[in-house]
């Protein structure tokens, strides 16, 4: 067996810690994936080692969240600089499950097709108590959906595809996203005009300035530490070893969990299939087990072989490609905006791995922040719009954390009482399927911003998403509803019949001439003049529009307002509220 790369243990606030890449050697290829080392680049400097000018946005951290934010800003024409301390994409699978909601975000960024072409879709999983199957779950999935509820894709592939899209954007608009590899942030200061950053790379040190700094620099965030901030919340004692192996198995793509298996009693083992015949195994260390000893190559090899023997695949050849260790925690900053600095991803919060809310929450952060930061950087909106980012995403954290903590308390019982409850539930689950629901891993899903300050009151509808909710996918006569929604403010007009209310023309004209990115999309029944040829009565019913309706959607797909009959002036008021505009929208 190939020796794994052993890494240091992580705490609950940081998640798995990747190995430090060699300064001279590339990380070894994994399956079909070959690493590339990117060149360090230093911009022209003025005397004193200062880069001239001030960048609209500087992003600390070129991982998946930082690159997603950069592409989101690029959708609105805002340039940025990414400072990435490494000179390759990440080592190890790390975050490996991409949700349907994240795939919708990736579509807006131009990488959904690449993710789908390589990723492995799945819809459910099985849980075992000892050797008996006690629970099987299926995530919501029906004919209305364009995308699967989840795909498995290693993080290095995710970063690679985001990076390829950055290269494409830069070919079309040189310098749109200036990514600086091997560049470490060493100091920062901020004032009313922006941030001043000290950095260093292999060529030396220099200073640059930005109007805004987005801290996407992960669980070990330098920015967070430099501002004297810390994550607060719940850290769990349960430790999980993460092992990636290359195994040529024909088992289908699904989530498998074994509780108290005979080959690892008193523990939990998880297993996921990933592209290129890479399998992710997570297993819980028992109390008293040494993390350092568990990560030794001989111990890893012994555990994996014992596990494969137990599930009937011990005869297959395999090799270890990566190991790490993880401690679950649900922790967050109190605020995600600190003057000219905003936090996103693991720099802002830590999530347990159960329910795959880590990277998926980070992608939601980037999706929420990108359009707001772009409007503020362009001077269209007041900086107060960024406070709404903090409010909405912290509210989302608490929703996600509540669900994740329920799963975590089951997967890693924090006390003897929880341990007894789990044992009772598992022992009864085979015979009592209702009790088996306690085993449900509660996979991530889109969160409603129920108390968003950006939402406007509108009309009550018999169905459909409320303000703050994501517009759900619907199948149309030709394509899907999300095909009509661009990363701009979208007025979705539903006209099931000729008597459906018409839009106030002057309101629409004012919005189209304003500074906010704006589009109108119409779904109409056959025979409605001047409308797109999309017809599906089920869509009108699902969205509460049997007699017509209008939805105003934000650039991140959340509903800002909805009306049965949109009154004169309502559109302007909703747009101003949703964007905290400095000027009238029509200026």
XYZ file of C-alpha atoms in Angstrom:
587
model
C 0.000 0.000 0.000
C 1.156 3.534 -0.729
C 1.897 5.510 2.398
C -0.584 8.299 2.979
C 0.374 11.905 3.538
C 0.018 12.413 7.283
C -1.122 15.837 8.460
C -1.477 17.595 11.777
C -4.711 17.316 13.717
C -7.289 20.069 13.376
C -9.565 21.607 15.969
C -13.302 22.138 15.674
C -12.894 25.681 14.357
C -10.655 24.802 11.454
C -11.749 21.471 9.966
C -9.319 19.157 8.172
C -5.853 20.643 7.725
C -4.119 19.937 4.400
C -0.467 18.947 4.221
C 2.023 21.687 3.452
C 3.106 21.280 -0.179
C 6.776 20.749 -0.906
C 8.508 23.821 -2.245
C 10.038 21.794 -5.073
C 7.829 18.783 -5.741
C 4.295 18.703 -7.042
C 1.719 16.755 -5.048
C 1.298 13.290 -6.589
C -1.448 12.759 -9.157
C -4.724 11.371 -7.833
C -6.661 9.216 -10.269
C -6.914 11.265 -13.451
C -6.074 14.532 -11.697
C -2.619 16.055 -12.227
C -1.489 19.009 -10.139
C -0.070 22.189 -11.651
C 2.237 24.612 -9.879
C 1.371 28.220 -10.718
C 3.986 30.944 -10.997
C 4.475 33.632 -8.403
C 3.922 37.110 -9.799
C 4.790 40.496 -8.330
C 3.163 43.622 -9.824
C 5.197 46.726 -10.742
C 5.949 48.610 -7.539
C 6.620 52.199 -6.633
C 9.489 53.254 -4.416
C 9.128 51.690 -0.994
C 7.622 48.488 -2.363
C 4.084 49.832 -2.746
C 1.770 48.788 -5.554
C 0.173 51.930 -7.031
C -3.588 52.429 -7.035
C -6.390 50.901 -4.984
C -8.168 47.708 -6.011
C -11.978 47.615 -5.712
C -11.860 44.272 -3.876
C -9.030 42.128 -2.509
C -9.853 38.523 -1.632
C -7.684 36.741 0.926
C -7.737 33.066 0.033
C -7.978 31.396 -3.376
C -9.881 28.300 -2.320
C -13.334 27.435 -3.676
C -15.150 30.183 -1.740
C -12.648 32.884 -2.711
C -12.741 31.899 -6.387
C -16.549 31.670 -6.352
C -16.722 35.178 -4.898
C -14.300 36.460 -7.543
C -16.422 34.996 -10.358
C -19.562 36.426 -8.766
C -17.975 39.882 -8.705
C -16.897 39.390 -12.328
C -20.542 38.752 -13.261
C -21.125 42.377 -12.253
C -17.994 43.727 -13.914
C -16.056 44.313 -10.684
C -12.319 43.579 -10.754
C -10.587 41.906 -7.846
C -7.249 40.526 -6.658
C -6.984 37.089 -5.041
C -4.103 36.472 -2.647
C -3.432 32.724 -2.362
C -0.628 31.474 -0.121
C -0.240 28.143 -1.951
C 0.766 27.722 -5.579
C -1.521 24.776 -6.391
C -5.133 23.887 -5.845
C -5.797 22.039 -2.604
C -4.330 18.657 -1.718
C -6.814 15.954 -0.686
C -10.513 15.597 -1.375
C -11.510 17.746 1.639
C -15.059 18.983 0.909
C -16.433 16.294 -1.374
C -20.246 16.715 -1.618
C -21.804 19.507 -3.699
C -25.509 20.204 -3.128
C -28.195 21.071 -5.678
C -28.298 24.615 -4.326
C -24.526 24.935 -4.819
C -24.866 23.612 -8.361
C -27.367 26.403 -9.047
C -24.750 28.858 -7.773
C -22.118 27.213 -9.975
C -24.411 27.656 -12.979
C -24.448 31.413 -12.397
C -20.642 31.296 -12.268
C -20.296 29.323 -15.517
C -18.928 26.043 -14.096
C -22.011 23.890 -13.564
C -21.415 21.802 -16.692
C -17.837 20.982 -15.655
C -18.965 20.008 -12.152
C -21.715 17.782 -13.544
C -19.504 16.155 -16.196
C -17.044 14.921 -13.567
C -19.151 14.669 -10.412
C -21.081 11.575 -9.377
C -24.783 12.275 -8.687
C -26.581 10.530 -5.841
C -29.931 10.719 -4.114
C -29.760 8.719 -0.887
C -27.966 6.379 1.428
C -28.078 3.548 3.932
C -27.312 3.263 7.621
C -26.346 0.064 9.432
C -26.374 -0.881 13.100
C -23.631 -3.430 13.555
C -24.273 -5.377 10.315
C -28.048 -4.890 9.884
C -29.456 -2.190 7.617
C -31.733 -0.032 9.796
C -32.414 3.065 7.694
C -32.505 4.157 4.092
C -33.051 7.784 3.087
C -33.808 9.575 -0.177
C -33.255 13.288 -0.665
C -36.059 15.271 -2.345
C -35.887 14.643 -6.066
C -38.594 14.651 -8.724
C -39.238 15.261 -12.409
C -39.293 19.038 -11.855
C -35.581 19.093 -11.099
C -32.841 19.858 -13.586
C -30.082 19.000 -11.113
C -29.519 16.075 -8.748
C -29.824 16.695 -5.001
C -26.099 16.012 -4.560
C -22.949 15.163 -6.478
C -19.656 13.871 -5.140
C -16.667 15.797 -6.449
C -13.286 16.178 -4.802
C -12.404 19.737 -3.799
C -9.302 19.800 -5.985
C -11.536 19.267 -9.023
C -13.944 21.958 -7.819
C -11.091 24.440 -7.452
C -9.638 23.409 -10.811
C -12.910 24.070 -12.667
C -13.410 27.416 -10.928
C -9.848 28.341 -11.864
C -10.400 27.361 -15.511
C -13.408 29.695 -15.591
C -11.261 32.472 -14.121
C -8.764 31.924 -16.942
C -11.606 32.148 -19.487
C -12.892 35.377 -17.953
C -9.405 36.868 -18.019
C -8.970 35.954 -21.678
C -12.117 37.945 -22.470
C -11.317 40.781 -20.030
C -7.604 40.823 -19.122
C -6.967 41.463 -15.444
C -10.590 41.003 -14.396
C -9.538 38.489 -11.720
C -5.885 38.929 -10.752
C -4.951 35.752 -8.873
C -1.567 35.924 -7.161
C -0.195 32.515 -6.264
C 2.298 31.857 -3.488
C 1.432 35.194 -1.914
C 0.942 35.262 1.838
C -0.890 38.024 3.687
C 1.264 39.217 6.593
C -0.381 42.402 7.819
C -3.435 44.593 7.402
C -4.776 47.948 8.452
C -7.992 49.706 7.530
C -9.399 53.211 7.497
C -12.469 54.960 6.099
C -11.227 54.577 2.515
C -10.266 50.913 2.535
C -7.596 48.436 3.586
C -3.806 48.409 3.363
C -2.261 44.955 3.090
C 1.283 43.703 3.522
C 2.127 40.540 1.589
C 5.149 38.421 0.759
C 6.055 35.847 -1.835
C 9.202 34.070 -2.982
C 10.361 37.282 -4.699
C 9.986 39.556 -1.674
C 7.465 41.696 0.197
C 5.238 44.545 -0.917
C 2.167 46.534 0.054
C -1.150 46.953 -1.785
C -4.442 48.706 -1.121
C -8.083 47.818 -1.665
C -11.448 49.400 -1.083
C -12.706 46.164 0.466
C -11.133 42.982 1.808
C -13.038 39.693 1.638
C -11.557 37.182 4.075
C -11.991 33.740 2.494
C -8.801 32.359 3.995
C -10.248 29.299 5.695
C -10.364 27.840 9.157
C -6.882 29.125 10.055
C -7.816 32.626 8.816
C -4.976 35.129 9.160
C -7.460 37.984 8.732
C -9.636 36.749 11.582
C -6.648 36.452 13.887
C -5.214 39.827 12.819
C -8.475 41.525 13.840
C -8.477 39.711 17.182
C -11.644 37.767 16.351
C -12.539 34.184 17.188
C -15.258 31.695 16.356
C -17.769 31.008 19.112
C -20.132 28.081 19.460
C -20.076 24.379 20.183
C -17.066 22.127 19.738
C -17.502 18.367 20.014
C -15.060 15.850 21.420
C -15.656 13.309 18.649
C -12.670 12.984 16.295
C -12.863 11.519 12.799
C -10.009 10.216 10.697
C -10.500 10.940 6.989
C -8.941 8.519 4.516
C -9.061 8.737 0.726
C -8.289 5.452 -1.011
C -8.133 4.420 -4.652
C -10.355 1.342 -4.953
C -11.833 -0.201 -8.095
C -15.247 -1.071 -6.666
C -18.565 -1.297 -8.518
C -20.674 -0.285 -5.529
C -23.136 2.506 -6.473
C -22.743 6.110 -5.399
C -24.562 6.499 -2.090
C -23.824 7.493 1.486
C -23.175 4.520 3.760
C -22.893 4.771 7.546
C -22.081 1.952 9.972
C -22.841 2.451 13.679
C -20.985 0.249 16.156
C -19.726 -2.154 13.479
C -18.093 -5.350 14.766
C -14.851 -4.464 12.976
C -14.686 -1.087 14.766
C -16.910 -1.390 17.873
C -18.061 1.732 19.658
C -17.375 3.865 16.594
C -19.007 5.145 13.406
C -17.732 4.642 9.859
C -18.861 6.601 6.780
C -18.041 5.822 3.150
C -18.578 7.797 -0.085
C -17.664 7.089 -3.695
C -15.892 9.886 -5.599
C -14.698 10.298 -9.204
C -11.653 8.364 -10.484
C -12.339 5.342 -8.216
C -11.463 7.387 -5.129
C -13.393 6.417 -1.999
C -13.715 8.612 1.071
C -13.759 6.801 4.426
C -14.408 8.700 7.675
C -14.199 6.814 10.940
C -14.637 7.942 14.500
C -11.781 7.549 16.958
C -12.850 6.046 20.254
C -12.090 7.762 23.556
C -8.460 7.254 24.447
C -7.310 6.502 20.899
C -4.295 8.541 19.846
C -4.769 10.774 16.818
C -1.081 10.587 15.940
C -1.055 6.789 16.111
C -4.254 6.506 14.052
C -2.660 8.533 11.243
C 0.425 6.355 11.015
C 0.570 4.575 7.627
C 0.522 1.102 9.196
C -2.529 1.958 11.311
C -4.350 3.463 8.320
C -3.607 0.403 6.176
C -4.725 -1.986 8.918
C -8.020 -0.160 9.475
C -8.878 0.161 5.779
C -8.159 -3.507 5.095
C -10.253 -4.563 8.095
C -13.134 -2.365 6.897
C -12.977 -3.617 3.298
C -12.836 -7.227 4.502
C -15.974 -6.632 6.554
C -17.999 -5.190 3.658
C -16.892 -7.898 1.221
C -14.352 -5.908 -0.779
C -11.138 -6.899 0.956
C -10.022 -8.887 -2.083
C -9.848 -5.742 -4.249
C -6.541 -3.894 -4.674
C -6.396 -0.437 -3.109
C -3.982 2.277 -2.063
C -4.139 5.265 0.266
C -3.890 8.698 -1.340
C -4.640 11.145 1.517
C -5.393 11.239 5.246
C -6.439 13.882 7.722
C -8.330 14.191 10.993
C -11.384 16.261 11.878
C -13.202 17.362 15.024
C -16.804 18.470 14.635
C -17.902 21.938 15.664
C -20.660 24.459 14.964
C -19.026 27.862 15.442
C -19.345 31.341 13.993
C -18.173 34.913 14.195
C -20.632 37.245 15.873
C -20.587 39.489 12.781
C -19.335 38.874 9.231
C -18.650 42.528 8.476
C -15.997 44.475 10.358
C -15.784 47.916 8.756
C -13.963 47.357 5.431
C -13.496 43.617 5.979
C -16.119 40.937 5.275
C -15.761 37.250 6.116
C -16.991 34.217 4.189
C -16.637 30.434 4.255
C -14.578 28.757 6.962
C -13.044 32.098 7.894
C -16.533 33.114 9.089
C -17.876 29.832 10.472
C -17.221 26.151 11.044
C -19.742 23.408 10.352
C -19.734 19.698 11.189
C -19.194 17.444 8.190
C -22.532 15.721 8.782
C -25.135 16.958 6.297
C -22.341 18.449 4.092
C -22.943 22.051 5.145
C -19.303 23.217 5.146
C -18.341 24.126 1.592
C -21.989 24.380 0.565
C -22.506 27.089 3.200
C -19.387 28.799 1.863
C -20.784 28.815 -1.671
C -24.004 30.347 -0.312
C -21.891 32.998 1.439
C -20.168 33.860 -1.838
C -23.475 33.926 -3.732
C -25.028 36.288 -1.191
C -21.976 38.522 -0.871
C -20.931 38.864 -4.517
C -23.803 40.977 -5.839
C -23.942 43.124 -2.708
C -20.215 43.798 -2.637
C -20.303 44.531 -6.370
C -23.071 47.133 -5.978
C -21.228 48.749 -3.063
C -17.882 48.757 -4.879
C -19.523 50.360 -7.918
C -21.069 53.071 -5.742
C -24.634 52.053 -6.599
C -25.511 50.939 -3.068
C -24.636 52.084 0.404
C -22.183 50.020 2.458
C -25.104 49.170 4.764
C -26.040 46.550 2.171
C -23.097 44.509 3.458
C -24.655 44.468 6.913
C -27.566 42.586 5.371
C -25.059 39.992 4.145
C -23.908 39.505 7.726
C -27.464 39.342 9.110
C -28.740 36.897 6.501
C -25.795 34.531 6.552
C -25.564 34.434 10.355
C -29.277 33.579 10.443
C -28.552 30.846 7.890
C -25.683 29.602 10.049
C -28.015 29.080 12.992
C -30.523 27.183 10.840
C -27.748 25.024 9.401
C -26.091 24.571 12.783
C -29.312 23.411 14.432
C -29.749 20.651 11.858
C -26.050 19.806 11.768
C -25.829 19.633 15.549
C -28.713 17.153 15.705
C -26.834 14.943 13.273
C -23.554 15.507 15.111
C -25.052 14.588 18.483
C -26.181 11.333 16.922
C -22.938 10.659 15.056
C -20.666 11.797 17.915
C -22.664 11.631 21.187
C -21.418 14.433 23.486
C -22.397 12.592 26.694
C -23.285 9.180 28.060
C -26.954 10.176 27.921
C -26.795 10.868 24.193
C -24.844 7.658 23.754
C -27.595 5.638 25.450
C -30.256 7.396 23.353
C -28.396 6.543 20.155
C -27.904 2.924 21.181
C -31.622 2.587 21.961
C -32.658 4.195 18.676
C -30.319 2.026 16.638
C -31.300 -1.202 18.358
C -35.010 -0.518 17.751
C -34.717 0.922 14.229
C -34.740 -2.343 12.304
C -38.137 -3.295 13.713
C -39.587 0.217 14.176
C -39.099 2.366 11.078
C -40.508 5.482 12.726
C -37.678 5.478 15.227
C -35.240 5.063 12.338
C -35.939 8.702 11.374
C -33.615 9.678 14.227
C -30.785 8.375 12.022
C -31.653 10.774 9.164
C -28.489 12.770 8.338
C -30.559 15.884 7.434
C -28.669 16.868 4.312
C -28.174 20.537 3.512
C -30.807 22.539 1.641
C -31.476 26.175 0.758
C -32.252 28.403 3.756
C -34.967 31.054 3.824
C -33.881 34.520 4.980
C -37.075 34.871 6.990
C -36.150 38.169 8.687
C -34.223 39.739 5.816
C -34.209 43.547 5.884
C -34.157 43.448 2.064
C -37.578 41.791 1.662
C -40.706 43.818 0.901
C -44.223 42.969 1.931
C -46.434 41.993 -0.959
C -49.589 40.051 -1.603
C -50.643 36.783 -0.030
C -50.628 34.009 -2.635
C -52.159 30.543 -2.304
C -48.772 28.915 -2.922
C -45.201 29.678 -3.965
C -42.045 30.838 -2.194
C -42.295 33.533 0.458
C -40.027 36.613 0.529
C -36.562 35.459 1.566
C -36.969 31.972 0.095
C -35.159 30.640 -2.962
C -37.332 30.325 -6.060
C -37.830 26.554 -6.396
C -37.011 24.777 -9.618
C -39.894 24.125 -12.019
C -39.977 22.241 -15.306
C -41.293 24.336 -18.185
C -42.517 23.344 -21.599
C -39.011 24.110 -22.851
C -36.310 23.850 -20.186
C -36.489 24.828 -16.529
C -37.315 27.903 -14.506
C -33.705 28.458 -13.410
C -32.772 28.797 -17.106
C -34.633 32.123 -17.069
C -32.939 33.555 -13.980
C -29.689 35.418 -14.580
C -27.396 36.769 -11.793
C -29.293 40.085 -11.832
C -32.535 41.345 -10.334
C -35.200 39.434 -12.234
C -38.873 40.312 -12.512
C -40.641 36.993 -13.099
C -44.052 37.587 -14.645
C -46.541 34.692 -14.593
C -49.417 35.043 -17.079
C -51.642 31.960 -17.131
C -54.384 33.749 -19.089
C -55.129 36.920 -21.014
C -56.846 38.527 -18.009
C -53.753 38.347 -15.808
C -52.702 41.763 -14.543
C -50.342 43.826 -16.685
C -47.225 45.506 -15.323
C -47.128 49.297 -14.810
C -45.133 50.271 -17.920
C -43.541 53.364 -16.397
C -42.308 51.384 -13.381
C -40.724 48.768 -15.613
C -39.119 51.383 -17.872
C -37.681 53.167 -14.846
C -36.178 49.936 -13.519
C -34.680 49.046 -16.901
C -32.993 52.437 -17.140
C -31.651 52.379 -13.578
C -28.238 51.500 -12.211
C -29.268 48.101 -10.868
C -28.824 45.062 -13.129
C -32.374 44.131 -14.114
C -34.213 41.710 -16.395
C -37.802 40.683 -17.085
C -38.777 37.060 -17.724
C -42.316 35.979 -18.598
C -43.926 32.572 -18.360
C -47.226 32.578 -20.219
C -49.833 30.136 -21.372
C -50.162 29.569 -25.158
C -51.813 32.404 -26.999
C -50.605 35.253 -24.779
C -49.136 37.816 -27.159
C -45.657 39.200 -26.528
C -44.654 36.530 -24.028
C -42.087 33.762 -24.089
C -43.403 30.468 -25.399
C -43.264 28.707 -22.044
C -46.364 26.985 -20.795
C -46.936 24.698 -17.865
C -50.084 24.866 -15.802
C -48.345 23.036 -12.948
C -45.884 25.942 -12.676
C -48.675 28.477 -12.198
C -50.267 26.291 -9.532
C -46.978 25.662 -7.705
C -46.170 29.387 -7.633
C -49.663 30.494 -6.591
C -50.274 32.168 -9.923
C -53.431 30.504 -11.251
C -54.767 34.018 -11.838
C -51.332 35.601 -12.399
C -48.511 36.768 -10.159
C -45.226 38.676 -10.233
C -42.055 37.800 -8.305
C -39.029 40.048 -7.863
C -35.939 37.841 -7.512
C -32.582 38.966 -6.185
C -29.367 38.122 -8.077
C -28.874 35.160 -5.719
C -32.297 33.728 -6.594
C -34.024 34.613 -3.319
C -37.451 36.274 -3.500
C -37.327 39.988 -2.670
C -41.057 40.603 -3.150
C -44.155 39.076 -4.739
C -47.510 40.398 -5.848
C -50.770 39.124 -7.259
C -51.427 42.566 -8.701
C -48.342 44.757 -8.571
C -49.404 48.313 -7.640
C -47.853 51.395 -9.182
C -44.579 52.274 -7.437
C -44.207 48.912 -5.719
C -41.407 47.743 -8.011
C -39.290 50.830 -7.352
C -39.802 50.566 -3.622
C -38.864 46.882 -3.587
C -35.740 47.449 -5.680
C -34.541 50.297 -3.485
C -35.164 48.267 -0.343
C -33.417 45.184 -1.754
C -30.332 47.117 -2.840
C -30.131 49.953 -0.250
C -29.574 52.295 -3.169
C -27.806 55.624 -2.689
C -29.714 57.161 -5.569
C -33.160 56.724 -7.104
C -33.101 53.607 -9.241
C -33.818 55.561 -12.420
C -30.921 57.996 -12.018
